[in-house]
Short mmCIF file of C-alpha atoms and ligand atoms in Angstrom, two decimals:
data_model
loop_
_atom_site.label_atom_id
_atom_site.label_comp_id
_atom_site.label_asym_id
_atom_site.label_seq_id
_atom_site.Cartn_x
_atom_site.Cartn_y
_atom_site.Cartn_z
CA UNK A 5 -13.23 -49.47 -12.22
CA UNK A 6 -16.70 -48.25 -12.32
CA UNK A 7 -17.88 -45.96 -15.14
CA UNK A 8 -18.69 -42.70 -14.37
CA UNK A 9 -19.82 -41.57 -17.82
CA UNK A 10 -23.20 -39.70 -17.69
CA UNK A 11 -24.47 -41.23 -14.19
CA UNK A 12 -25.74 -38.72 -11.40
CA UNK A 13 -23.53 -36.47 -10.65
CA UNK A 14 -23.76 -36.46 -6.82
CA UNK A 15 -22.88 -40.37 -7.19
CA UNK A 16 -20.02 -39.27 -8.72
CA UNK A 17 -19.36 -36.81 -6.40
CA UNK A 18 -19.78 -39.40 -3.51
CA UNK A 19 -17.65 -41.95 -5.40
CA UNK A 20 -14.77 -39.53 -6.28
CA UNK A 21 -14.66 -38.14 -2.48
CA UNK A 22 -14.10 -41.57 -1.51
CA UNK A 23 -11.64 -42.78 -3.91
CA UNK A 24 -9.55 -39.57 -3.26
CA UNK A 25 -9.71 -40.26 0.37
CA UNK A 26 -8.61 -43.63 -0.36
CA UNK A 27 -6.11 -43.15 -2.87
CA UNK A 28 -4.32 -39.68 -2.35
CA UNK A 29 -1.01 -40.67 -0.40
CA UNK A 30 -1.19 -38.31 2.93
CA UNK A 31 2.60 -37.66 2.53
CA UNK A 32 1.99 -34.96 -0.02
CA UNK A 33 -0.17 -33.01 1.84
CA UNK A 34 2.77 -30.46 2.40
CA UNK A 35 3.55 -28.05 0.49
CA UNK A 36 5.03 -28.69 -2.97
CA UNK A 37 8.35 -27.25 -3.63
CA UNK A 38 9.88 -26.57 -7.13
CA UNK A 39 11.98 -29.82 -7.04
CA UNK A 40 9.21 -31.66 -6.14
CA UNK A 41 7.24 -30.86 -9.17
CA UNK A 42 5.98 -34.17 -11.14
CA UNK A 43 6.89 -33.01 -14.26
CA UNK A 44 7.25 -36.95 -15.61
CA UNK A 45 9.30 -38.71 -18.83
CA UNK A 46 11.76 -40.71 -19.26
CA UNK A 47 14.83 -38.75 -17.70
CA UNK A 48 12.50 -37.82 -14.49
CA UNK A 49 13.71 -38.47 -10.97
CA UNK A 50 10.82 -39.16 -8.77
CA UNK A 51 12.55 -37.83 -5.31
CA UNK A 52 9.55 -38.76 -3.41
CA UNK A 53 7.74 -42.50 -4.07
CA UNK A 54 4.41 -41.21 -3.36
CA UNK A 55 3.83 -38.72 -5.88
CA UNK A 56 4.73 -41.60 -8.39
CA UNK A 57 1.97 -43.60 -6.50
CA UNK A 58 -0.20 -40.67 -6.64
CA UNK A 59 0.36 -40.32 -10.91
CA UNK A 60 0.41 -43.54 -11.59
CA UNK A 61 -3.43 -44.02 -9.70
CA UNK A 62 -4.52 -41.02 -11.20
CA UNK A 63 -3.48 -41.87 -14.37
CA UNK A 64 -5.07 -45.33 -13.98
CA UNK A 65 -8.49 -43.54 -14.59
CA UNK A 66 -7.19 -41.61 -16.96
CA UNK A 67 -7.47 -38.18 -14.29
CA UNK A 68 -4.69 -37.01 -15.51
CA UNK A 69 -6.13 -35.77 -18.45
CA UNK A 70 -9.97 -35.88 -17.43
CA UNK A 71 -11.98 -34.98 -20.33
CA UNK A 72 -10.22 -36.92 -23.05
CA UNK A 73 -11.76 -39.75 -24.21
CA UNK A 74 -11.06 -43.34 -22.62
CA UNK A 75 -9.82 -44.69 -26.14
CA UNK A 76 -6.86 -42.66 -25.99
CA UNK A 77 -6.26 -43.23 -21.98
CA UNK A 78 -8.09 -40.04 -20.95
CA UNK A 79 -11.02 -40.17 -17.96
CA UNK A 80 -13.54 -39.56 -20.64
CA UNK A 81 -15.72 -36.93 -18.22
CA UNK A 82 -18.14 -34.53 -19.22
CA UNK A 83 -17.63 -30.87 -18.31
CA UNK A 84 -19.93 -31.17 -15.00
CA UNK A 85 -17.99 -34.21 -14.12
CA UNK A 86 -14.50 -32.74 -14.37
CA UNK A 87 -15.77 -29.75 -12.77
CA UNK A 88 -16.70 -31.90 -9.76
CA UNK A 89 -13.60 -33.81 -9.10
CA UNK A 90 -11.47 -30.28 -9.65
CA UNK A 91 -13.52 -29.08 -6.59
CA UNK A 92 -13.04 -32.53 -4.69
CA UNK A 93 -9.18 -32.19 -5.72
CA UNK A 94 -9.39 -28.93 -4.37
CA UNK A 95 -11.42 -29.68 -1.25
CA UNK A 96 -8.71 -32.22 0.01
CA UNK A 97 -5.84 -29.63 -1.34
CA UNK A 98 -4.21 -32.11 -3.12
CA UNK A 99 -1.23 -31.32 -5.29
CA UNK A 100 -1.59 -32.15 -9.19
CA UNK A 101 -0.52 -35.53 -10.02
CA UNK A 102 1.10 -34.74 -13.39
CA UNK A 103 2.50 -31.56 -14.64
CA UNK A 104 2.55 -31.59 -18.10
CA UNK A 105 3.02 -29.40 -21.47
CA UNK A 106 1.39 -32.83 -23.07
CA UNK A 107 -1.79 -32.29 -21.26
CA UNK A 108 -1.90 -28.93 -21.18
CA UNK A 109 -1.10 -27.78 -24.66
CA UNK A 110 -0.23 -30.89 -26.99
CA UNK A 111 -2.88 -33.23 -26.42
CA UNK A 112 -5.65 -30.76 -27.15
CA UNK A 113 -4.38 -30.53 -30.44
CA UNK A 114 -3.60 -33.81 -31.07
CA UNK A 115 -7.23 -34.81 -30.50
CA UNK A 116 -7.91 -32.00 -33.15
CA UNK A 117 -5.48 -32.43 -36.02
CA UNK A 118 -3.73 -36.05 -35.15
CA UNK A 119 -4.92 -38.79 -37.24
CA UNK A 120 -5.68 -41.88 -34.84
CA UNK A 121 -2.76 -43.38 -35.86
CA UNK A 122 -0.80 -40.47 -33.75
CA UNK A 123 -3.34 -40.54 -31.37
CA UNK A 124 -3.20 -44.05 -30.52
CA UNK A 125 0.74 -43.48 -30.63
CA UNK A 126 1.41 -39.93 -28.38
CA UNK A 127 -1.99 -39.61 -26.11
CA UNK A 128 -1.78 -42.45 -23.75
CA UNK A 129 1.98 -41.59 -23.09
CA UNK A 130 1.01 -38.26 -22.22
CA UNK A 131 -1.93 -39.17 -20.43
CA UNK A 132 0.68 -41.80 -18.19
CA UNK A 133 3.55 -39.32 -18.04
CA UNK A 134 5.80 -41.25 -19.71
CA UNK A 135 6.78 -38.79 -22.18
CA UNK A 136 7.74 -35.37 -21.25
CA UNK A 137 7.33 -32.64 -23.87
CA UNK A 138 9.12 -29.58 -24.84
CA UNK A 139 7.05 -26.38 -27.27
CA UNK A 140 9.96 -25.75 -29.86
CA UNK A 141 8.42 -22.17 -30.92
CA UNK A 142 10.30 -19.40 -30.32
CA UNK A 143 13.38 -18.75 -32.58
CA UNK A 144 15.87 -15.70 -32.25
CA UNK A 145 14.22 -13.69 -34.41
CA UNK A 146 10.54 -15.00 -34.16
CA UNK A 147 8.98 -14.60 -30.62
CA UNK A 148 5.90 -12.13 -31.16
CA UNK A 149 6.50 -12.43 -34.94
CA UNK A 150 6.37 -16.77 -34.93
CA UNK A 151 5.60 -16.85 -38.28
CA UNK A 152 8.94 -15.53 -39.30
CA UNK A 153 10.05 -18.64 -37.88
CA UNK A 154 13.16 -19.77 -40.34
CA UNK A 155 13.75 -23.66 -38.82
CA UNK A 156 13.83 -25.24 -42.03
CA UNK A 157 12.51 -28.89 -42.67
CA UNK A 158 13.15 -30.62 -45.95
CA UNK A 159 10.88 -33.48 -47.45
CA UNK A 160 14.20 -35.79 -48.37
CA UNK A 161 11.43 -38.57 -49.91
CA UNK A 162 11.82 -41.00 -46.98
CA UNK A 163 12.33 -38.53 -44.18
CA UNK A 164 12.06 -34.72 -42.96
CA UNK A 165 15.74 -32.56 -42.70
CA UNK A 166 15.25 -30.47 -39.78
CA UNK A 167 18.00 -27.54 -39.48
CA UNK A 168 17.86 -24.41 -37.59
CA UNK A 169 17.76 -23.02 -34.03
CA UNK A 170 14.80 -22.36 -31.19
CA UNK A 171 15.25 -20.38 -28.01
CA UNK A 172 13.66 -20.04 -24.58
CA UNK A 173 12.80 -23.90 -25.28
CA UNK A 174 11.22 -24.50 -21.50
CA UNK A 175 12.98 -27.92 -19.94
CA UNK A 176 14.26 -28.47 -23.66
CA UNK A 177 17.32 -30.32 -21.56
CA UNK A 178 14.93 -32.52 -19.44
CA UNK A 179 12.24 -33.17 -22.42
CA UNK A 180 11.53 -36.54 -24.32
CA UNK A 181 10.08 -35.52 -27.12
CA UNK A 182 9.33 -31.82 -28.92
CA UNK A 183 6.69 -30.67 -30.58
CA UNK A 184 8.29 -27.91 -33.26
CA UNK A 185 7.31 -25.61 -35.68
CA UNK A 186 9.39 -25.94 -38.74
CA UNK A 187 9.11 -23.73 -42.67
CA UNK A 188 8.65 -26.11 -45.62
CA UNK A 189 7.94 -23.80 -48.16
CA UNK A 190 10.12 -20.46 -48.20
CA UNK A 191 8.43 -18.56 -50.18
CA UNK A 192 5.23 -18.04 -47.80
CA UNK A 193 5.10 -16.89 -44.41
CA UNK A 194 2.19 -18.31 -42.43
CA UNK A 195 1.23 -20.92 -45.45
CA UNK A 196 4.92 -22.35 -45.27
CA UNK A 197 4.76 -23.93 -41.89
CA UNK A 198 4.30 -27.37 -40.49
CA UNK A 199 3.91 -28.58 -37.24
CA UNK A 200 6.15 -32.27 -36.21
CA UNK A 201 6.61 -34.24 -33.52
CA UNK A 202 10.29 -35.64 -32.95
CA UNK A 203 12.43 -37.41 -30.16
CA UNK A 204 14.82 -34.88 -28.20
CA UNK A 205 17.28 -37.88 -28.63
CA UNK A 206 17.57 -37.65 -32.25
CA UNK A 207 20.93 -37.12 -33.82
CA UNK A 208 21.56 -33.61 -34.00
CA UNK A 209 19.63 -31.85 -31.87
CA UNK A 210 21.25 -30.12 -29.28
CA UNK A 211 19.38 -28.15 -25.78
CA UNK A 212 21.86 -25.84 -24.30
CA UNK A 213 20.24 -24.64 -20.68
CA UNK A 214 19.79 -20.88 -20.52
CA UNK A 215 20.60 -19.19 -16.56
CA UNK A 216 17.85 -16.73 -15.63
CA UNK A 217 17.91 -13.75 -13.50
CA UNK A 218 15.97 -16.06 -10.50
CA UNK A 219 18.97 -18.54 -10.49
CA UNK A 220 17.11 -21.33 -12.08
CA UNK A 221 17.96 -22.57 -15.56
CA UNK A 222 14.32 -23.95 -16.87
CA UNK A 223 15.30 -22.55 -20.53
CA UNK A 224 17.33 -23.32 -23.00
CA UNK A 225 19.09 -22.45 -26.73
CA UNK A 226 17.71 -25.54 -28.94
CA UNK A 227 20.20 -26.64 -32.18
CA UNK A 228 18.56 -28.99 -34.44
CA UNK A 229 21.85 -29.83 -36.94
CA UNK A 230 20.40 -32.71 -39.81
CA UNK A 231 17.82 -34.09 -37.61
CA UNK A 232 15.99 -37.17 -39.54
CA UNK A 233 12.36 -36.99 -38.85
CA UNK A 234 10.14 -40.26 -39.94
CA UNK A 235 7.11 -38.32 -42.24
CA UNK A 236 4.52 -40.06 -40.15
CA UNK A 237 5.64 -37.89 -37.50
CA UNK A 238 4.55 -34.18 -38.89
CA UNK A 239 0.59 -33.12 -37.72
CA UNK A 240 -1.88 -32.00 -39.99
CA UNK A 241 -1.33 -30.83 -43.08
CA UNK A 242 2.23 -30.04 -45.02
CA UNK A 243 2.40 -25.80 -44.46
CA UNK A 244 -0.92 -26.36 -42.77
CA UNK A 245 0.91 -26.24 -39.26
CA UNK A 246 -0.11 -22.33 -38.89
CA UNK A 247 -3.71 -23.15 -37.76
CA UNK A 248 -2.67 -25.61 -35.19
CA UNK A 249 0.45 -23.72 -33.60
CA UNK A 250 -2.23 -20.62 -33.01
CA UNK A 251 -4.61 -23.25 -31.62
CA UNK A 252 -2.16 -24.31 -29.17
CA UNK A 253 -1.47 -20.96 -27.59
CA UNK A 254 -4.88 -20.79 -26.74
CA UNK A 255 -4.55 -23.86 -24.92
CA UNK A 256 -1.16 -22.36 -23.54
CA UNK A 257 -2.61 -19.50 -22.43
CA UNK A 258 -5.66 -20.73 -21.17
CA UNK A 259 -3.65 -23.20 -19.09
CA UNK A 260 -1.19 -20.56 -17.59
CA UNK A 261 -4.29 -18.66 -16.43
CA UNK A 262 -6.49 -21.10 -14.80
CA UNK A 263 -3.26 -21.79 -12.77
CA UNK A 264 -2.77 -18.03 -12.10
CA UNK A 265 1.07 -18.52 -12.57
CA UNK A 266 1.52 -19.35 -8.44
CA UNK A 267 4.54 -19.86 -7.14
CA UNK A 268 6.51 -18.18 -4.07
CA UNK A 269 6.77 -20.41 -1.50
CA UNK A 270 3.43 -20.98 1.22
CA UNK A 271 3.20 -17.66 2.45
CA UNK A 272 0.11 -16.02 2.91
CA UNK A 273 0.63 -11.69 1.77
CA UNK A 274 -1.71 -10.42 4.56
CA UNK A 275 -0.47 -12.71 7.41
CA UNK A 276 3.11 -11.57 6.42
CA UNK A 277 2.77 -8.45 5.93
CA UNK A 278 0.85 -8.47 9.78
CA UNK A 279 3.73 -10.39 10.82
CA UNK A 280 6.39 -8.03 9.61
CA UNK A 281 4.72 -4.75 9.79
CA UNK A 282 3.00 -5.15 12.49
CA UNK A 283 -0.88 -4.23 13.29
CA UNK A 284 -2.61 -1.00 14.57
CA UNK A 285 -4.80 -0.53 17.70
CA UNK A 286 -7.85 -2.25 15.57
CA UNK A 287 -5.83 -5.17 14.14
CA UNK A 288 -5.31 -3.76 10.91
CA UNK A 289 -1.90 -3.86 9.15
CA UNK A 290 0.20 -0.55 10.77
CA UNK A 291 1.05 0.53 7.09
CA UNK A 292 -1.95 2.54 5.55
CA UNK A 293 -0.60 2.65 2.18
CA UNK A 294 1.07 -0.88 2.45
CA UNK A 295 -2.56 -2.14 3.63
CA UNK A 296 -4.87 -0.30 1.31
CA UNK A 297 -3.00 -1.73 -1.46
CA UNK A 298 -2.84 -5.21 -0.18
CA UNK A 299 -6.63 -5.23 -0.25
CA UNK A 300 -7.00 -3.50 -3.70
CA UNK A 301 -5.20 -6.37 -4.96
CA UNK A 302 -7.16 -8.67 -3.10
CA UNK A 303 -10.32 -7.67 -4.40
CA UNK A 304 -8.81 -7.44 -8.18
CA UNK A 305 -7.50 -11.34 -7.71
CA UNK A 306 -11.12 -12.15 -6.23
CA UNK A 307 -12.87 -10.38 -9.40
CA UNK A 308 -10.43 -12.19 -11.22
CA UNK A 309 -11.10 -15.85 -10.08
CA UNK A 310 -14.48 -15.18 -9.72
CA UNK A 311 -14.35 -14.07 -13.64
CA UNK A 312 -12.21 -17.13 -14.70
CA UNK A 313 -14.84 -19.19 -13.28
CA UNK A 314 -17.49 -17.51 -15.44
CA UNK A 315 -15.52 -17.99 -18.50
CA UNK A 316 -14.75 -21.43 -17.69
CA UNK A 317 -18.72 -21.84 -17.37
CA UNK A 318 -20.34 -19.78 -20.36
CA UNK A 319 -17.97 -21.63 -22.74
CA UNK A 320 -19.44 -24.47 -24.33
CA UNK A 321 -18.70 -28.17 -23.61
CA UNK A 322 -15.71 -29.57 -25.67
CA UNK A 323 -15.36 -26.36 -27.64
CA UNK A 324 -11.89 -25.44 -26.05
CA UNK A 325 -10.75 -22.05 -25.46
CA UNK A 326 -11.18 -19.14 -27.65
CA UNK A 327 -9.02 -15.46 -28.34
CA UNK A 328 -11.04 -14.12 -25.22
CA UNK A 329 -9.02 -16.14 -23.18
CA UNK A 330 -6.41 -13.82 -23.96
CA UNK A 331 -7.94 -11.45 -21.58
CA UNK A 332 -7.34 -13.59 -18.73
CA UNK A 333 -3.79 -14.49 -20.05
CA UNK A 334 -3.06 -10.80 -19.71
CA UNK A 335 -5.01 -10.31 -15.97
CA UNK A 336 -3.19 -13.41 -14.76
CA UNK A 337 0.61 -12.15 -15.49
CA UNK A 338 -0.49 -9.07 -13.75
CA UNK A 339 -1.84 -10.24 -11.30
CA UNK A 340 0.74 -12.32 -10.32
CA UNK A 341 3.50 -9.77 -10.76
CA UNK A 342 1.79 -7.73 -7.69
CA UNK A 343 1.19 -10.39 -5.67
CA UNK A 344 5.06 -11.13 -5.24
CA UNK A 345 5.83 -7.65 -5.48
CA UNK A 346 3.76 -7.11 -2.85
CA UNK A 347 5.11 -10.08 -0.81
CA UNK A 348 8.75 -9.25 -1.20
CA UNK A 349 7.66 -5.55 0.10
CA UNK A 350 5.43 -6.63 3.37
CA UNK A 351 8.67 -9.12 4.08
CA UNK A 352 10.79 -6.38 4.53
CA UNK A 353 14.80 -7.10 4.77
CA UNK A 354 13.36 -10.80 5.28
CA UNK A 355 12.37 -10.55 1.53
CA UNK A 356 15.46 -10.05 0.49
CA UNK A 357 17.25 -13.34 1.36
CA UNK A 358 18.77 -15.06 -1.74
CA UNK A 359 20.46 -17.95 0.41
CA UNK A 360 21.85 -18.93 3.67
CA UNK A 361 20.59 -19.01 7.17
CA UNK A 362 18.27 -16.61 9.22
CA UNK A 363 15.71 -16.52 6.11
CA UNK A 364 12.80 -19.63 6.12
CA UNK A 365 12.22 -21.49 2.87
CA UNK A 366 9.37 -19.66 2.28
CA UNK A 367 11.33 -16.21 2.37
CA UNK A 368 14.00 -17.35 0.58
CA UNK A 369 11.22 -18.36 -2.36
CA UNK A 370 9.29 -15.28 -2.48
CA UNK A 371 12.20 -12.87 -4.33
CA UNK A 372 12.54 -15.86 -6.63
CA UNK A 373 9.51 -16.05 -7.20
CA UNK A 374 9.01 -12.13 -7.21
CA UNK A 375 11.77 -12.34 -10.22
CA UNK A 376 10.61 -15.44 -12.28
CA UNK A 377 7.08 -13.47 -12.57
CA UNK A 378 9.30 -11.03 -14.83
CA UNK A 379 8.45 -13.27 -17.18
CA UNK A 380 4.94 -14.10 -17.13
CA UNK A 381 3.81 -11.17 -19.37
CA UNK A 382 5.93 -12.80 -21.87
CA UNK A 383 5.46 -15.72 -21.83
CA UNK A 384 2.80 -17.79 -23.89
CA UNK A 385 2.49 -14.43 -26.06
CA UNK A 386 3.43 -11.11 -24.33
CA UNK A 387 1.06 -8.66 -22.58
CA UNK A 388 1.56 -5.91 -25.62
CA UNK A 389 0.46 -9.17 -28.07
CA UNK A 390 -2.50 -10.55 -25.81
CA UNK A 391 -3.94 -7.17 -26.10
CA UNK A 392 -3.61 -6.76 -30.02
CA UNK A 393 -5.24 -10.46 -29.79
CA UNK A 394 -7.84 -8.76 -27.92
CA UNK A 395 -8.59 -5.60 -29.90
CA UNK A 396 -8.47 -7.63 -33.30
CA UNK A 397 -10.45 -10.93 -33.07
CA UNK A 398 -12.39 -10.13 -29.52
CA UNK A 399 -13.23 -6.53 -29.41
CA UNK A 400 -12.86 -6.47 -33.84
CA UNK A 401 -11.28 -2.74 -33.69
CA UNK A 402 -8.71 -3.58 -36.39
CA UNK A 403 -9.63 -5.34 -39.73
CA UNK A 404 -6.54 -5.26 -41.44
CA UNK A 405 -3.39 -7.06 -41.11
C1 LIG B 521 9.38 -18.09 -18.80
C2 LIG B 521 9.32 -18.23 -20.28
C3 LIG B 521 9.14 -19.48 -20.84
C4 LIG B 521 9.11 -19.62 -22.23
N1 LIG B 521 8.97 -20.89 -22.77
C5 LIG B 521 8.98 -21.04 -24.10
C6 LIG B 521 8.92 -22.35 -24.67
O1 LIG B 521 8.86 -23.37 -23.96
N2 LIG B 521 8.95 -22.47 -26.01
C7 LIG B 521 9.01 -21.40 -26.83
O2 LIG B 521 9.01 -21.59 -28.04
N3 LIG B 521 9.09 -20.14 -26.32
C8 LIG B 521 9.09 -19.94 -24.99
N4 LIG B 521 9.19 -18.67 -24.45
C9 LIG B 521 9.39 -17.55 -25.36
C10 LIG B 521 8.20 -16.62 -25.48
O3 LIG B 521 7.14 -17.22 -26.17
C11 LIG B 521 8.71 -15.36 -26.20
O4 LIG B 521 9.68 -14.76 -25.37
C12 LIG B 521 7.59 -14.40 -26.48
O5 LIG B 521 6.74 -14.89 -27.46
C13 LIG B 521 8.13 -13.01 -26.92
O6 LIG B 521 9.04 -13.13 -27.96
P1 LIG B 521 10.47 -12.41 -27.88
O7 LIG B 521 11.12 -12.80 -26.60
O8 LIG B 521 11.19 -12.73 -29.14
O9 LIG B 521 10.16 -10.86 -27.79
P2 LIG B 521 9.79 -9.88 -29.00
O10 LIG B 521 8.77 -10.50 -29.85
O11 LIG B 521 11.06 -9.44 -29.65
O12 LIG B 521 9.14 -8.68 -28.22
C14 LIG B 521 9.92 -7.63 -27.62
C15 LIG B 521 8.96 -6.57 -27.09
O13 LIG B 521 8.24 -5.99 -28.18
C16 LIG B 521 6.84 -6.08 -27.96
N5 LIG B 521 6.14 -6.34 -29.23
C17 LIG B 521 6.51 -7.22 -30.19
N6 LIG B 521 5.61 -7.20 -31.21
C18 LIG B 521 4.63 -6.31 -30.85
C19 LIG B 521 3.44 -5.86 -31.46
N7 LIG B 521 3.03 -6.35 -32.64
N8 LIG B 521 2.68 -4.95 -30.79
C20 LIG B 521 3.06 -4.45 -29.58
N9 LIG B 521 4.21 -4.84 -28.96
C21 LIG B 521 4.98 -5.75 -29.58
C22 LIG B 521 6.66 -7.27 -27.03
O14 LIG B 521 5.45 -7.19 -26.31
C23 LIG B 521 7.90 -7.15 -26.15
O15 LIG B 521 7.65 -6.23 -25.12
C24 LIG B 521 9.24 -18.49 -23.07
C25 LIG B 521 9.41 -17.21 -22.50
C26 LIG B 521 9.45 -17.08 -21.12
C27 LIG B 521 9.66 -15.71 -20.54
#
């Protein structure tokens, strides 16, 4: 495998365009459906053999996880590097070879807080897919609040004593492993918590799924009941976990809005609305006030991209994200909220197909999708919190608390 570390980066570029061509399996250049996301881990089915193929090349040069460095299975690219093979990726459409809470919000704190003994141990898994991941946060009374989290974990000399209860534990039922925030000191709030690592087939713990309003159960109510924990296995510091759960949701939320939420099946809005509406004399959509607010949005996700971009740019190399990327959280829920709203309004009765026949796929997605964006402004912090984030540690307008 050739090394692309700090060579010319139109090399690379030439090298990377031809290893994609070579290597991305042309079966998956259709669209990607729910059930075909490659989620990974143990308990995944891979329904089609090529987007195996297509991980397990990927993951070969550590693209999967781009920017990590090669000693933990990562690509090991600098920040003009990465940025090159996301355009090639882009350039031949290709769909992502691993989906992956790992990737996206665990191993960027790993390579923070881990010692290399967990490094060595949890990156290259992630980096592979082998181990699918599950964020054990949220509890039923700590969701904005976290830190009231009550999950209690006992040092028992040999082991940790996990007991309590998370919620809204995303794919809890299809995950390997969970990362979990857990109180081991009572008597303080954000100074009491740890961060640990443990196996979703421990004794004791228990994911029950949770049905949404879109008819998908990705959710679920997570029961740990005397779950033994080896002590190798908590992160950082004992009640030191505070610093590296916040740390995390930046990498949640910065995640979540470079992928602008998606979703909704492959239609485009302005060629169904046209379709369904209808056009004018001129070719313009026949709705005026349909149309002009189809193309306010349009220009408000263009500023938007265009202003992801910029952020992605001006911040430094290796650095990771910082609050101000809970600006973009907040844009990116909205933004995606309209979009299917406006979709499920240009399709007309044909947006309002739950299941059955005389509705495509790609109707039949859009009100699902139009209902699982519901939840975007809540999840990875809610819209209300991403602003307080904003007005306290971007903007500085409140001190206290
Ligand atoms: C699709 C989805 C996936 C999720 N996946 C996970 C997961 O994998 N793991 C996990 O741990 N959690 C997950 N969550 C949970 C999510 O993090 C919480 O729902 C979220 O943090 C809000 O907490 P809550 O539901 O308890 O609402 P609450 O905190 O009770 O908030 C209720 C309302 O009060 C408002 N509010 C609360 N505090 C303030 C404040 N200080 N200022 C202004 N307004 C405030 C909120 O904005 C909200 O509108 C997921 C949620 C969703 C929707």
């Amino acid at each position: 495998m050739a090394d692309f570390g700090g060579g010319d980066l139109e090399t690379f570029r030439a090298e990377t365009r031809a290893w994609l061509k070579a290597n991305y399996p042309p079966s998956l250049n259709a669209p990607m459906s729910e059930d075909d996301a490659p989620w990974g881990g143990r308990r995944f089915e891979w329904k089609n053999p090529d987007a195996k193929l297509w991980l397990d090349r990927m993951a070969e040069r550590g693209w999967t996880a781009p920017m990590w460095p090669k000693a933990y299975g990562g690509g090991g690219l600098s920040k003009a590097e990465n940025k090159v093979l996301e355009q090639e990726l882009r350039r031949l459409k290709a769909r992502p070879a691993l989906m992956s809470f790992g990737v996206w919000m665990l191993g960027p704190v790993l390579l923070e807080y881990a010692t290399e003994e967990q490094k060595q141990r949890f990156l290259p898994a992630i980096v592979r897919g082998e181990t699918r991941w599950c964020q054990g946060y949220s509890e039923p009374g700590a969701g904005s609040d976290l830190a009231s989290l009550q999950t209690k974990c006992e040092d028992k000399g040999d082991h940790w004593l996990i007991n309590g209860q998370k919620v809204w534990t995303s794919y809890a039922d299809q995950a390997d492993w969970i990362f979990c925030l857990v109180r081991t000191d009572t008597t303080k709030k954000h100074e009491g918590i740890s961060f640990v690592l443990f196996d979703m087939t421990s004794p004791g713990v228990e994911a029950r799924p949770i049905k949404l309003i879109s008819g998908s159960s990705p959710f679920c109510e997570t029961f740990f009941d005397n779950v033994k924990v080896p002590k190798d296995q908590l992160v950082g510091k004992v009640n030191g976990g505070w610093d590296i759960a916040k740390r995390l949701l930046q990498y949640e939320r910065q995640n979540i809005s470079a992928s602008g939420f998606g979703g909704g099946g492959g239609l485009d809005l302005v060629e169904a609305a046209k379709k369904e509406v209808g056009v004018d004399a001129s070719g313009k959509l026949a709705d005026g006030d349909l149309r002009a607010r189809i193309a306010h949005h349009r220009m408000d996700a263009h500023a938007f991209t265009l202003t992801v971009r910029r952020a992605e740019a001006e911040s430094k190399q290796g650095s990771g994200p910082s609050a101000a990327v809970s600006i973009i959280k907040y844009a990116a829920a909205k933004m995606n909220q309209e979009r299917t709203e406006l979709l499920v309004e240009a399709l007309g009765l044909q947006g309002l197909g739950w299941e059955g026949e005389g509705f495509t796929p790609d109707e039949l997605a859009a009100p699902r999708a139009m209902l699982r964006a519901k939840g975007n402004s809540i999840e990875g912090g809610t819209s209300e919190v991403n602003l307080n984030v904003v007005a306290k540690r971007v903007l500085g307008l409140l001190d206290h608390q």
